[in-house]
Short mmCIF file of C-alpha atoms in Angstrom, two decimals:
data_model
loop_
_atom_site.label_atom_id
_atom_site.label_comp_id
_atom_site.label_asym_id
_atom_site.label_seq_id
_atom_site.Cartn_x
_atom_site.Cartn_y
_atom_site.Cartn_z
CA MET A 1 -19.72 23.25 25.34
CA LYS A 2 -17.84 22.81 22.06
CA LEU A 3 -14.06 22.43 22.26
CA GLY A 4 -13.54 23.53 18.67
CA LYS A 5 -13.83 22.06 15.21
CA VAL A 6 -11.67 19.11 14.17
CA ILE A 7 -11.14 17.60 10.71
CA ILE A 8 -10.54 13.86 10.91
CA GLY A 9 -9.46 11.48 8.18
CA ILE A 10 -12.11 8.75 7.90
CA SER A 11 -10.88 5.68 6.04
CA GLY A 12 -13.83 3.39 6.62
CA GLY A 13 -11.98 1.38 9.27
CA ALA A 14 -12.65 0.85 12.97
CA ASP A 15 -9.75 3.03 14.13
CA SER A 16 -10.79 6.24 12.40
CA GLY A 17 -14.48 5.57 13.07
CA VAL A 18 -14.00 5.13 16.81
CA SER A 19 -11.65 8.14 16.85
CA ALA A 20 -14.38 10.31 15.33
CA PHE A 21 -16.84 9.07 17.95
CA LEU A 22 -14.43 9.85 20.81
CA LEU A 23 -13.88 13.38 19.51
CA LYS A 24 -17.59 14.01 19.20
CA GLU A 25 -18.26 12.56 22.66
CA LYS A 26 -15.63 14.84 24.15
CA GLY A 27 -17.35 17.90 22.70
CA TYR A 28 -15.63 18.67 19.41
CA GLU A 29 -17.46 19.60 16.22
CA VAL A 30 -16.29 16.78 13.96
CA VAL A 31 -15.97 16.73 10.18
CA GLY A 32 -14.95 13.45 8.55
CA VAL A 33 -12.86 13.53 5.36
CA ASN A 34 -12.37 10.55 3.09
CA PHE A 35 -9.52 10.91 0.61
CA ILE A 36 -10.15 9.51 -2.88
CA LEU A 37 -6.89 7.85 -3.89
CA SER A 38 -7.78 6.25 -7.22
CA GLU A 39 -10.55 5.88 -9.77
CA ASN A 40 -11.52 2.57 -8.14
CA HIS A 41 -11.80 4.15 -4.70
CA SER A 42 -15.01 3.63 -2.70
CA SER A 43 -16.12 5.92 0.11
CA GLN A 44 -19.14 3.81 0.97
CA LYS A 45 -17.88 2.46 4.31
CA ALA A 46 -16.60 5.84 5.44
CA ARG A 47 -19.90 7.48 4.50
CA GLN A 48 -21.88 4.80 6.39
CA ILE A 49 -19.79 5.32 9.51
CA ALA A 50 -20.24 9.10 9.33
CA ARG A 51 -24.00 8.63 8.96
CA ILE A 52 -24.15 6.34 12.01
CA LEU A 53 -22.07 8.77 14.07
CA ASN A 54 -24.11 11.71 12.73
CA ILE A 55 -21.10 13.79 11.74
CA GLU A 56 -20.47 15.97 8.70
CA PHE A 57 -18.75 14.09 5.88
CA MET A 58 -16.91 15.06 2.73
CA GLU A 59 -14.85 13.43 -0.01
CA VAL A 60 -11.65 14.97 -1.33
CA ASP A 61 -10.02 13.73 -4.52
CA ILE A 62 -6.24 13.63 -4.12
CA SER A 63 -5.64 10.79 -6.58
CA GLN A 64 -3.25 12.67 -8.88
CA GLU A 65 -1.13 14.01 -6.04
CA PHE A 66 -1.18 10.61 -4.34
CA LYS A 67 0.08 8.94 -7.52
CA GLN A 68 2.88 11.47 -8.00
CA LYS A 69 4.06 11.78 -4.42
CA VAL A 70 3.49 8.28 -3.07
CA ILE A 71 3.04 5.61 -5.76
CA ASP A 72 5.61 7.02 -8.20
CA TYR A 73 8.01 7.58 -5.30
CA PHE A 74 7.47 3.98 -4.14
CA LEU A 75 8.23 2.56 -7.60
CA GLY A 76 11.12 4.93 -8.21
CA GLU A 77 12.84 3.93 -4.97
CA TYR A 78 12.62 0.23 -5.85
CA LEU A 79 14.15 0.95 -9.25
CA LYS A 80 17.08 2.56 -7.41
CA GLY A 81 17.61 -0.58 -5.35
CA ARG A 82 16.06 0.97 -2.25
CA THR A 83 13.16 -0.20 -0.05
CA PRO A 84 10.70 2.65 0.67
CA ASN A 85 8.03 3.05 3.32
CA PRO A 86 5.09 4.62 1.42
CA CYS A 87 2.83 5.01 4.47
CA ALA A 88 5.34 7.24 6.25
CA ILE A 89 5.90 9.21 3.04
CA CYS A 90 2.14 9.66 2.56
CA ASN A 91 1.82 10.98 6.12
CA ARG A 92 4.69 13.38 5.44
CA LYS A 93 3.79 14.63 1.97
CA ILE A 94 0.01 14.35 1.76
CA LYS A 95 -2.24 13.23 4.59
CA PHE A 96 -1.44 15.73 7.34
CA SER A 97 -0.81 18.71 5.09
CA LYS A 98 -4.09 18.07 3.24
CA LEU A 99 -6.06 17.68 6.46
CA TRP A 100 -4.66 20.97 7.74
CA GLU A 101 -5.35 22.67 4.40
CA ILE A 102 -8.99 21.61 4.73
CA ALA A 103 -9.03 22.66 8.39
CA GLU A 104 -7.83 26.16 7.52
CA THR A 105 -10.41 26.45 4.73
CA MET A 106 -13.23 25.40 7.08
CA GLY A 107 -12.02 27.41 10.04
CA ALA A 108 -11.24 24.31 12.08
CA ASP A 109 -8.89 24.26 15.05
CA TYR A 110 -7.42 20.77 14.84
CA ILE A 111 -6.86 17.74 12.64
CA ALA A 112 -7.09 14.10 13.71
CA THR A 113 -6.43 10.56 12.55
CA GLY A 114 -6.90 7.06 13.93
CA HIS A 115 -3.19 6.47 14.58
CA TYR A 116 -2.14 4.79 17.80
CA ALA A 117 0.18 7.52 19.08
CA ARG A 118 0.12 10.38 21.58
CA VAL A 119 0.96 14.06 21.21
CA ASN A 120 1.52 16.67 23.90
CA ARG A 121 1.13 20.38 23.17
CA ASN A 122 2.86 22.20 26.02
CA PRO A 123 5.61 21.23 25.93
CA PHE A 124 5.27 19.63 22.51
CA GLY A 125 6.12 15.97 22.06
CA LEU A 126 5.17 12.97 19.94
CA PHE A 127 4.99 9.75 21.94
CA LYS A 128 4.30 6.06 21.42
CA GLY A 129 0.74 4.82 21.85
CA ILE A 130 0.16 2.80 25.02
CA ASP A 131 -0.72 -0.35 23.04
CA SER A 132 2.78 -1.61 22.23
CA LYS A 133 1.43 -4.02 19.61
CA LYS A 134 -0.30 -1.22 17.68
CA ASP A 135 1.91 1.81 18.35
CA GLN A 136 2.21 3.78 15.08
CA SER A 137 4.50 6.64 16.12
CA TYR A 138 7.09 5.16 13.72
CA PHE A 139 4.87 6.07 10.75
CA LEU A 140 4.41 9.62 12.05
CA SER A 141 8.07 10.46 12.63
CA LEU A 142 8.46 12.21 9.25
CA VAL A 143 5.41 14.48 9.74
CA GLU A 144 6.35 18.14 10.20
CA ARG A 145 6.06 19.40 13.74
CA ARG A 146 3.76 22.27 12.68
CA PHE A 147 1.10 19.72 11.67
CA LEU A 148 1.61 17.47 14.69
CA GLU A 149 1.10 20.50 16.93
CA LYS A 150 -2.44 20.73 15.52
CA ALA A 151 -3.09 16.96 15.63
CA ILE A 152 -5.23 14.89 17.97
CA PHE A 153 -4.80 11.11 18.22
CA PRO A 154 -7.81 9.82 20.20
CA LEU A 155 -6.50 6.23 20.23
CA GLY A 156 -3.15 7.02 21.80
CA GLU A 157 -4.42 5.91 25.21
CA LYS A 158 -6.48 2.98 23.87
CA THR A 159 -5.78 -0.63 22.96
CA ARG A 160 -6.85 -2.25 19.71
CA GLU A 161 -9.08 -4.65 21.65
CA TRP A 162 -10.86 -1.73 23.30
CA VAL A 163 -11.36 -0.05 19.91
CA LEU A 164 -12.93 -3.15 18.35
CA ASN A 165 -15.28 -3.55 21.33
CA MET A 166 -16.29 0.09 21.01
CA ALA A 167 -16.86 -0.31 17.27
CA ASP A 168 -19.22 -3.16 18.09
CA LYS A 169 -21.12 -1.02 20.62
CA LEU A 170 -21.40 1.82 18.13
CA GLY A 171 -22.87 -0.46 15.47
CA ILE A 172 -20.03 0.03 12.98
CA LYS A 173 -18.08 -3.20 13.49
CA HIS A 174 -20.11 -4.98 10.80
CA ILE A 175 -19.03 -2.32 8.30
CA VAL A 176 -15.29 -2.39 8.91
CA SER A 177 -12.59 -5.04 8.66
CA SER A 178 -11.30 -6.38 11.98
CA LYS A 179 -7.84 -6.79 10.43
CA GLY A 180 -7.11 -3.07 10.67
CA SER A 181 -5.34 -0.99 8.07
CA GLN A 182 -3.21 -2.60 5.39
CA ASP A 183 0.56 -2.12 5.28
CA VAL A 184 0.22 -0.39 1.91
CA CYS A 185 -3.26 0.83 1.01
CA PHE A 186 -2.74 0.94 -2.77
CA ILE A 187 -1.54 -2.67 -3.12
CA ASP A 188 -4.15 -5.42 -3.25
CA GLY A 189 -1.96 -8.52 -3.35
CA SER A 190 1.80 -8.93 -3.23
CA PHE A 191 4.42 -6.18 -3.56
CA ARG A 192 6.19 -8.29 -6.17
CA ASP A 193 3.12 -8.60 -8.42
CA PHE A 194 2.34 -4.89 -8.09
CA ILE A 195 5.88 -3.87 -9.03
CA LYS A 196 5.99 -6.35 -11.92
CA ASP A 197 2.75 -4.96 -13.29
CA ARG A 198 3.61 -1.26 -12.92
CA LEU A 199 7.25 -1.53 -14.03
CA ARG A 200 6.92 -4.20 -16.70
CA ASN A 201 8.69 -2.01 -19.28
CA GLU A 202 11.50 -0.96 -16.95
CA LEU A 203 12.50 -4.23 -15.31
CA LYS A 204 15.67 -5.59 -16.86
CA ARG A 205 17.28 -8.92 -16.16
CA GLY A 206 20.80 -8.79 -14.78
CA LEU A 207 23.50 -10.76 -13.01
CA ILE A 208 23.63 -12.13 -9.51
CA LYS A 209 27.20 -12.31 -8.21
CA ASN A 210 29.04 -13.17 -5.02
CA LYS A 211 31.41 -10.77 -3.24
CA SER A 212 34.33 -11.97 -5.36
CA GLY A 213 32.49 -11.18 -8.59
CA LYS A 214 31.67 -14.77 -9.53
CA ILE A 215 28.42 -15.02 -11.52
CA LEU A 216 25.86 -17.14 -9.68
CA GLY A 217 22.77 -16.57 -11.78
CA GLU A 218 20.33 -13.98 -13.11
CA HIS A 219 17.75 -11.75 -11.50
CA GLU A 220 14.44 -10.50 -12.96
CA GLY A 221 14.99 -6.80 -12.21
CA ILE A 222 16.53 -4.87 -9.32
CA ALA A 223 13.15 -3.50 -8.21
CA LEU A 224 11.91 -6.96 -7.24
CA TYR A 225 14.54 -7.49 -4.53
CA THR A 226 15.60 -6.05 -1.19
CA ILE A 227 18.53 -6.13 1.22
CA GLY A 228 18.53 -9.22 3.42
CA GLN A 229 16.44 -11.31 1.02
CA ARG A 230 17.42 -14.97 0.56
CA ARG A 231 14.36 -16.47 -1.12
CA ARG A 232 13.31 -16.27 -4.79
CA LEU A 233 16.94 -16.09 -5.92
CA ASN A 234 16.87 -19.37 -7.88
CA ILE A 235 20.50 -20.19 -7.22
CA SER A 236 22.33 -22.96 -5.40
CA THR A 237 25.63 -22.29 -3.64
CA GLY A 238 25.65 -24.92 -0.92
CA THR A 239 25.47 -22.24 1.78
CA ARG A 240 22.74 -19.85 2.83
CA GLN A 241 23.24 -16.61 0.89
CA TYR A 242 21.60 -13.21 1.34
CA ILE A 243 21.33 -10.08 -0.77
CA ILE A 244 23.88 -7.69 0.72
CA SER A 245 23.96 -5.09 -2.07
CA LEU A 246 21.83 -3.89 -4.98
CA ASP A 247 23.64 -1.98 -7.75
CA PRO A 248 21.11 -0.30 -10.06
CA ILE A 249 23.84 1.29 -12.20
CA ARG A 250 25.39 -2.05 -13.13
CA ASN A 251 22.03 -3.78 -12.70
CA GLU A 252 23.66 -6.36 -10.44
CA ILE A 253 22.77 -8.08 -7.19
CA ILE A 254 25.55 -9.06 -4.79
CA LEU A 255 25.15 -11.99 -2.40
CA GLY A 256 27.01 -12.66 0.82
CA ASP A 257 26.82 -14.35 4.19
CA TYR A 258 24.58 -13.39 7.09
CA GLU A 259 27.56 -11.69 8.76
CA ASP A 260 27.80 -9.33 5.79
CA LEU A 261 24.40 -7.88 6.71
CA ILE A 262 25.53 -6.84 10.19
CA LYS A 263 26.05 -3.12 10.77
CA THR A 264 27.09 -1.08 13.77
CA GLU A 265 26.54 2.35 12.20
CA PHE A 266 24.63 4.00 9.36
CA ILE A 267 23.63 7.38 7.96
CA VAL A 268 20.11 8.82 8.01
CA LYS A 269 19.14 11.71 5.71
CA LYS A 270 16.13 14.02 5.35
CA VAL A 271 15.85 14.02 9.13
CA ASN A 272 12.68 15.54 10.58
CA TRP A 273 13.56 16.94 14.01
CA LEU A 274 10.72 16.89 16.54
CA CYS A 275 13.00 17.91 19.42
CA GLU A 276 16.13 19.98 19.80
CA ARG A 277 18.80 19.01 17.28
CA LYS A 278 21.61 17.52 19.35
CA GLU A 279 23.53 14.32 20.06
CA VAL A 280 21.33 11.90 21.96
CA GLU A 281 21.44 8.38 23.37
CA GLY A 282 18.29 6.29 23.07
CA LYS A 283 16.84 3.65 20.75
CA VAL A 284 16.40 3.57 16.99
CA LYS A 285 13.73 1.63 15.11
CA ILE A 286 14.73 0.65 11.55
CA ARG A 287 11.61 -1.31 10.56
CA TYR A 288 8.08 -1.27 11.93
CA HIS A 289 7.95 -4.97 12.79
CA THR A 290 11.37 -5.21 14.47
CA PRO A 291 12.31 -4.12 18.01
CA PRO A 292 14.37 -0.92 18.40
CA PHE A 293 18.14 -0.98 18.95
CA LYS A 294 20.09 0.93 21.59
CA ALA A 295 22.05 3.65 19.85
CA PHE A 296 23.69 7.08 19.79
CA ALA A 297 22.53 9.68 17.25
CA ILE A 298 25.07 12.29 16.18
CA PRO A 299 23.92 15.20 13.94
CA ILE A 300 26.33 15.80 11.05
CA SER A 301 24.26 18.47 9.27
CA ASP A 302 20.85 20.15 9.58
CA ASP A 303 19.04 17.12 8.19
CA GLU A 304 21.61 14.33 8.43
CA VAL A 305 22.48 12.05 11.35
CA LYS A 306 25.02 9.32 11.98
CA VAL A 307 23.61 6.47 14.07
CA LEU A 308 26.05 4.43 16.15
CA LEU A 309 24.49 1.18 17.32
CA LYS A 310 25.37 -0.19 20.75
CA GLU A 311 24.35 -3.62 19.50
CA PRO A 312 24.73 -4.89 15.91
CA ALA A 313 21.72 -4.86 13.58
CA THR A 314 21.08 -6.77 10.36
CA ALA A 315 19.54 -5.65 7.09
CA VAL A 316 19.75 -1.91 7.70
CA THR A 317 18.04 -1.04 4.45
CA PRO A 318 18.43 2.16 2.39
CA GLY A 319 15.05 3.79 1.79
CA GLN A 320 13.47 2.53 4.99
CA ILE A 321 12.51 4.86 7.85
CA ALA A 322 14.66 5.21 10.95
CA THR A 323 12.87 6.62 14.00
CA PHE A 324 14.81 7.62 17.10
CA TYR A 325 13.27 7.44 20.57
CA LEU A 326 14.20 8.68 24.01
CA GLU A 327 12.11 6.32 26.10
CA ASP A 328 8.59 6.74 24.59
CA GLN A 329 9.20 10.08 22.88
CA VAL A 330 10.06 10.45 19.19
CA ILE A 331 13.17 12.60 18.80
CA TRP A 332 13.40 12.47 15.01
CA GLY A 333 12.60 10.40 11.95
CA GLY A 334 14.49 10.14 8.67
CA ILE A 335 15.34 7.95 5.71
CA ILE A 336 18.17 5.43 5.91
CA GLU A 337 20.86 6.20 3.34
CA ASN A 338 23.51 3.52 3.87
#
């Protein structure tokens, strides 16, 4: 008995491949979609996996939209002295809306991805995946609720180790990389080299100063630096100094002590509410690779929240994603302003 048709994003990795298998095994009619992101894109691995799993497969070229909404956004934020999270933005602006657009066209009931997260339908809720080392709910916190309500995450109850073992049993492990998905799919190499190459005509050298305004040296362009950075500054002060402020208008970088990075509150804008909009006490995650902090979240407008930390945090960085949790449930996600 078929449970309905589901459109799943197939990247060519183990996670999406095993997800497609699990959906098919459960009784869904599965269609795999591989998004073409650039002229150098290859769908070979995704196509091989679909062939092995015996599911329908299609390619969809979204390269122009991806460049405009993700890559240009990524570069533009760095030029403003901010540190973006392109994966979360892609999920918000492209991946889920495109999957649902295809689903509607094909008369499908659901969409799916290989994210390690869980979603409940009645009552609705987005939750962390059970594998704490791979949980990816943070990257999904900006996705509109209307798309998450149609989403299935087959790996939410699985561990990465289990997925790799299953990929081996299915005969697809030799096709995929065991490293999992990259932090940023469109960068092959370092962030710094990518930004230097793409913004070579817009990077302008400027001054590095301390809090008192004393000139300490020169930087190579605001876009190459981030809050909290202390390496690649090419200065010597006798004490450990960190970037505490980036001023794109004056094209200046301000250095300070570690204590200057400590914050007990900050503002989050463009908040995507996945639960009732109200004051809540829980935990906030300000970077994917750092543990969450105990905090209060106080709405100050429809899409703006003040976060009051119960314990101090360092390097709260404008442009990064803040995701607020009540235990394992995502309450909202937004973009850190200051």
